[in-house]
CSV table of C-alpha atoms in Angstrom, one decimal:
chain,number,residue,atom,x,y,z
A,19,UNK,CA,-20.3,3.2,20.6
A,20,UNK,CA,-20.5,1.8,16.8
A,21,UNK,CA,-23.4,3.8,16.0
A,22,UNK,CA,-21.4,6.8,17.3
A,23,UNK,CA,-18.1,6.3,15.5
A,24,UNK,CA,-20.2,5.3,12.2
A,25,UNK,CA,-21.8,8.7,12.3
A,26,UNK,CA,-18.3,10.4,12.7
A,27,UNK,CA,-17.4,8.6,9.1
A,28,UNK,CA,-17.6,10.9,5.8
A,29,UNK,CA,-20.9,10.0,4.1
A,30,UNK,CA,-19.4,7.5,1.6
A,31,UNK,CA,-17.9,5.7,4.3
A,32,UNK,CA,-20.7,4.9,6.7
A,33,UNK,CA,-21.7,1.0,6.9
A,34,UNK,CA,-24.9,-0.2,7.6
A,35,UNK,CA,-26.0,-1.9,11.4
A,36,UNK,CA,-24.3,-5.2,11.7
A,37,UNK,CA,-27.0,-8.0,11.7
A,38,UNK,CA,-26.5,-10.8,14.3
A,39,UNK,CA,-27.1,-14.1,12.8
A,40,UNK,CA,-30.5,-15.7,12.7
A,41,UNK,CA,-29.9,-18.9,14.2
A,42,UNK,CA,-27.4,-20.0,17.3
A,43,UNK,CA,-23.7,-20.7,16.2
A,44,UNK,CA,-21.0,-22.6,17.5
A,45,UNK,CA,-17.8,-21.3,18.9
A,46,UNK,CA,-16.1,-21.6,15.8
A,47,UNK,CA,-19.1,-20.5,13.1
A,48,UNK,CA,-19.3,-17.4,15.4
A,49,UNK,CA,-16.1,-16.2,14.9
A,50,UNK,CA,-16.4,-17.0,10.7
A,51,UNK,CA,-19.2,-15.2,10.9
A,52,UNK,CA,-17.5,-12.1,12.8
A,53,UNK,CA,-14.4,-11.9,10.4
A,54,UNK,CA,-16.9,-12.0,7.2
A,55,UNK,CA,-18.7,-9.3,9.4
A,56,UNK,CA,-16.0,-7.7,9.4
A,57,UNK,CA,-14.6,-8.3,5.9
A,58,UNK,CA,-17.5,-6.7,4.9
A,59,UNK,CA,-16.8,-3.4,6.6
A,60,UNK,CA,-13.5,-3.1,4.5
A,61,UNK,CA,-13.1,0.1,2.3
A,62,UNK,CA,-10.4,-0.3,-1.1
A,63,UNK,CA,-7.5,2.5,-0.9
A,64,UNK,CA,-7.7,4.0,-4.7
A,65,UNK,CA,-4.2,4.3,-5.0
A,66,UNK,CA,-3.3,0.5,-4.0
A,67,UNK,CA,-6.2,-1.6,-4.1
A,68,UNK,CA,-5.2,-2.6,0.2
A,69,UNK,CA,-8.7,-2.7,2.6
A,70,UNK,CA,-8.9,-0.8,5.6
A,71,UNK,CA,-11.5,0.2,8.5
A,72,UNK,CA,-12.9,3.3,7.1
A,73,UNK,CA,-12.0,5.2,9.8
A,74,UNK,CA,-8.4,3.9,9.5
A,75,UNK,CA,-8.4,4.6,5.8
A,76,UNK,CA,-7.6,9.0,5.8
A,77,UNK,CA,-4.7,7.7,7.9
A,78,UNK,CA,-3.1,5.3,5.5
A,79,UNK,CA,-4.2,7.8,2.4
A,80,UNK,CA,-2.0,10.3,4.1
A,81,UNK,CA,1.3,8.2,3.5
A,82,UNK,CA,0.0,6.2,0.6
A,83,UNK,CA,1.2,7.5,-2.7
A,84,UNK,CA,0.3,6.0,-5.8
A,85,UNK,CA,3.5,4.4,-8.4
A,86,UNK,CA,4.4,7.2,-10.7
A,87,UNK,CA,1.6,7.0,-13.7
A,88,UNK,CA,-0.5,4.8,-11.9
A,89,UNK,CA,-4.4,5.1,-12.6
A,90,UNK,CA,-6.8,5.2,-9.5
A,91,UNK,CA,-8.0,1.8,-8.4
A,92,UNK,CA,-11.8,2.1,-9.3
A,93,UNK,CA,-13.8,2.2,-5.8
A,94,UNK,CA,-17.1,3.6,-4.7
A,95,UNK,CA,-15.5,4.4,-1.2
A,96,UNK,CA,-14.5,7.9,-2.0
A,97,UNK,CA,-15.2,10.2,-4.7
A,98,UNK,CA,-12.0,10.7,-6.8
A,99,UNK,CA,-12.1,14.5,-6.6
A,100,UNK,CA,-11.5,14.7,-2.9
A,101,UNK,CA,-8.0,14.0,-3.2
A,102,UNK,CA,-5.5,15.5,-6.0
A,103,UNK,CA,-4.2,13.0,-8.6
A,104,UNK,CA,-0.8,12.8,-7.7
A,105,UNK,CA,0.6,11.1,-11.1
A,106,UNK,CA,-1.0,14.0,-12.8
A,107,UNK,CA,0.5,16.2,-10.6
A,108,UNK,CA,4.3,14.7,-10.6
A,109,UNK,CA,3.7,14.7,-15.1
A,110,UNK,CA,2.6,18.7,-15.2
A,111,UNK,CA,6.0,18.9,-12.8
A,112,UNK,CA,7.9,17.4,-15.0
A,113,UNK,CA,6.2,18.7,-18.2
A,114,UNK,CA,7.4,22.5,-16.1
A,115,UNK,CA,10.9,21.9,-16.0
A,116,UNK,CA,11.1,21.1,-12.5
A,117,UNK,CA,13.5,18.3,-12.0
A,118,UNK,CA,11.1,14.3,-11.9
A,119,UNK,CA,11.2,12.5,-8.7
A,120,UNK,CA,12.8,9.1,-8.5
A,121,UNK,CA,11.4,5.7,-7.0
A,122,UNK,CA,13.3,4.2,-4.8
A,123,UNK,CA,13.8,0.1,-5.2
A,124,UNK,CA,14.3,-0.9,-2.0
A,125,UNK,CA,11.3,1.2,0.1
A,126,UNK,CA,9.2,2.9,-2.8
A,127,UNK,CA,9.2,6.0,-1.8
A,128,UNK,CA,9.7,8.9,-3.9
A,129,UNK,CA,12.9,11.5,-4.3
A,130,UNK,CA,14.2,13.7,-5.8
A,131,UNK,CA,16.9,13.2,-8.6
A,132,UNK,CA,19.4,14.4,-6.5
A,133,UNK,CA,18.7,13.1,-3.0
A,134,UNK,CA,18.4,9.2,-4.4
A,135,UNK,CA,21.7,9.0,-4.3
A,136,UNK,CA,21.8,9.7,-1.0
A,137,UNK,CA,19.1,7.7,0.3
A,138,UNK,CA,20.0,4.5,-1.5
A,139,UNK,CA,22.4,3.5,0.6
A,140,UNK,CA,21.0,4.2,3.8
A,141,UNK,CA,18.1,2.4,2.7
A,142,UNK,CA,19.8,-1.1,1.5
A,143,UNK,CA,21.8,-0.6,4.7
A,144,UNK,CA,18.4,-0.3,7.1
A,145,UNK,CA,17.0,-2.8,4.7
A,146,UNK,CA,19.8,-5.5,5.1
A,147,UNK,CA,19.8,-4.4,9.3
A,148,UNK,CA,16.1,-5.6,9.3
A,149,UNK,CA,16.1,-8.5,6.7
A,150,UNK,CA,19.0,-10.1,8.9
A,151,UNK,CA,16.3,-9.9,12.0
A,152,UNK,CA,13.8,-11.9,10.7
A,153,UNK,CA,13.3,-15.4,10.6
A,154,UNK,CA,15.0,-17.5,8.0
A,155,UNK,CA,11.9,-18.1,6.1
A,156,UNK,CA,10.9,-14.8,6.4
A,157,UNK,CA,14.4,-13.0,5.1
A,158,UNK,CA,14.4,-11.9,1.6
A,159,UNK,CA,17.0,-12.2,-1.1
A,160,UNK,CA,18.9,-8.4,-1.5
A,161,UNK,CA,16.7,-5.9,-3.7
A,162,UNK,CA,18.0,-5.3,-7.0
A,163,UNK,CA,18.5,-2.4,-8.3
A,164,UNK,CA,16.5,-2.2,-12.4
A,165,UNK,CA,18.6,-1.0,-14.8
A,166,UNK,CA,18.8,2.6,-16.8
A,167,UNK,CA,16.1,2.7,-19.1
A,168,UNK,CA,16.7,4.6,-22.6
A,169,UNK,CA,13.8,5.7,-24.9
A,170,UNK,CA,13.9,5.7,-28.5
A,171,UNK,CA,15.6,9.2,-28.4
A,172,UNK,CA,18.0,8.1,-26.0
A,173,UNK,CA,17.3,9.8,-23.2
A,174,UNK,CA,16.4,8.0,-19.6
A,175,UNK,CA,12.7,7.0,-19.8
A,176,UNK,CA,11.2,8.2,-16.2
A,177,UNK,CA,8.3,7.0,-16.6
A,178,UNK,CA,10.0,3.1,-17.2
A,179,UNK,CA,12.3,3.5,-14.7
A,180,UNK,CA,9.8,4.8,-12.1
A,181,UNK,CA,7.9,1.6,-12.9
A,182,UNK,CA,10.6,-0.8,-12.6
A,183,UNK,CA,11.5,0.3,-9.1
A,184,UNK,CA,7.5,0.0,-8.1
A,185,UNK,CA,7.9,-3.6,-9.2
A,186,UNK,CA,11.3,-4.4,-7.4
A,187,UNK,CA,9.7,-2.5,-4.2
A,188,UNK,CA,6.7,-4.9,-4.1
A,189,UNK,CA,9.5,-7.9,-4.8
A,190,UNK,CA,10.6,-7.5,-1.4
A,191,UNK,CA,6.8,-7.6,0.2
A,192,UNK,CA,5.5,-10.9,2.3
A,193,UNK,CA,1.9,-12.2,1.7
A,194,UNK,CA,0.0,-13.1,4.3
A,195,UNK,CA,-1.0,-16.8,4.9
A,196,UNK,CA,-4.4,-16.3,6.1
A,197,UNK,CA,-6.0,-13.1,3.8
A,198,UNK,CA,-3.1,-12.5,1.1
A,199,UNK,CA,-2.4,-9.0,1.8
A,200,UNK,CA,1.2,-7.8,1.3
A,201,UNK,CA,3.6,-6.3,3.9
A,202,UNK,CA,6.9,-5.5,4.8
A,203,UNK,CA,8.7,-8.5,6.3
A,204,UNK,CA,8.8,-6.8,9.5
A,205,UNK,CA,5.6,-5.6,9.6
A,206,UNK,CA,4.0,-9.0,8.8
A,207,UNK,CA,4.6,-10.4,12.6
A,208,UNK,CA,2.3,-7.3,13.5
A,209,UNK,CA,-0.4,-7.6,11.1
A,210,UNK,CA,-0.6,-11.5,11.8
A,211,UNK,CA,-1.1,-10.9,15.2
A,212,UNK,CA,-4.9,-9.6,14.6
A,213,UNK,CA,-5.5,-11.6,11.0
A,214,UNK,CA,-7.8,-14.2,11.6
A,215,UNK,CA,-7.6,-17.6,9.0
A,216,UNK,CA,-10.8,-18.2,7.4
């Protein structure tokens, strides 16, 4: 069944036959050995640097969309020209007349000028509805929201305030004990439930 799904796998993407280990191992060695194993197998996302399956990884590129002006996260998992360079895209938008998008603090995801004022709200509201089910140690102080940013000519600097509500989105992610990756609070209960401590 590996074999067959491997083959399935875009060229780039395909791993080499797993090698058992040379030499018997105890209950607990065995399993080290199966999570660096699997470790291993991992392929970087460009846009945010997280490790996935590489069958798992078109899935998560799908909904995975870079900060505005973000570079690519240098990987040899995927050639960069098979998927459009979405910062480059959003600056020839903007550099067009057409209206930027805006980064939402609380989520980090993108909208348009208009509609962030409309998802805002909703979102701190959904946000505070989920922050208020988690544990206590889990539960996150309220997002805040960066200030206007003004460049030297006055005018609101996109690019700075785009940034600024990347970093107060990721303010609101939970590392993971056991391998460090980030999460929503929610979603850390999940992930932990299949994240094996070294």
């Amino acid at each position: 069944k590996w074999k067959r799904e491997n083959e399935k796998l875009a060229p780039q993407h395909r791993r080499p036959v797993p090698e058992p280990p040379d030499h018997p191992l105890t209950h607990e060695e065995w399993n080290h050995f199966a999570w660096e194993s699997s470790q291993a197998a991992l392929v970087p996302c460009e846009w945010c640097g997280r490790t996935f399956f590489p069958e798992r990884l078109p899935v998560h590129q799908r909904g995975c969309k870079p900060p505005p002006g973000a570079q690519q996260k240098k990987s040899n998992s995927r050639p960069a020209g098979n998927r459009p360079d979405s910062s480059s895209t959003l600056h020839t938008s903007v550099n067009a007349g057409v209206r930027p998008t805006v980064v939402c603090y609380i989520c980090g995801r993108e909208f348009g000028s208009l509609s962030i004022n409309i998802h805002e709200p909703q979102c701190l509201r959904k946000w505070h509805i989920q922050n208020q089910k988690l544990p206590e140690h889990l539960q996150r102080p309220e997002p805040k929201k960066p200030e206007v940013v003004f460049d030297n000519d006055g005018k609101v600097n996109h690019e700075a305030m785009a940034e600024a509500a990347w970093k107060s989105h990721l303010d609101t992610l939970v590392a993971c004990d056991n391998c460090g990756r980030t999460f929503f609070p929610d979603r850390l209960a999940v992930h932990q439930k299949s994240c094996v401590k070294e």
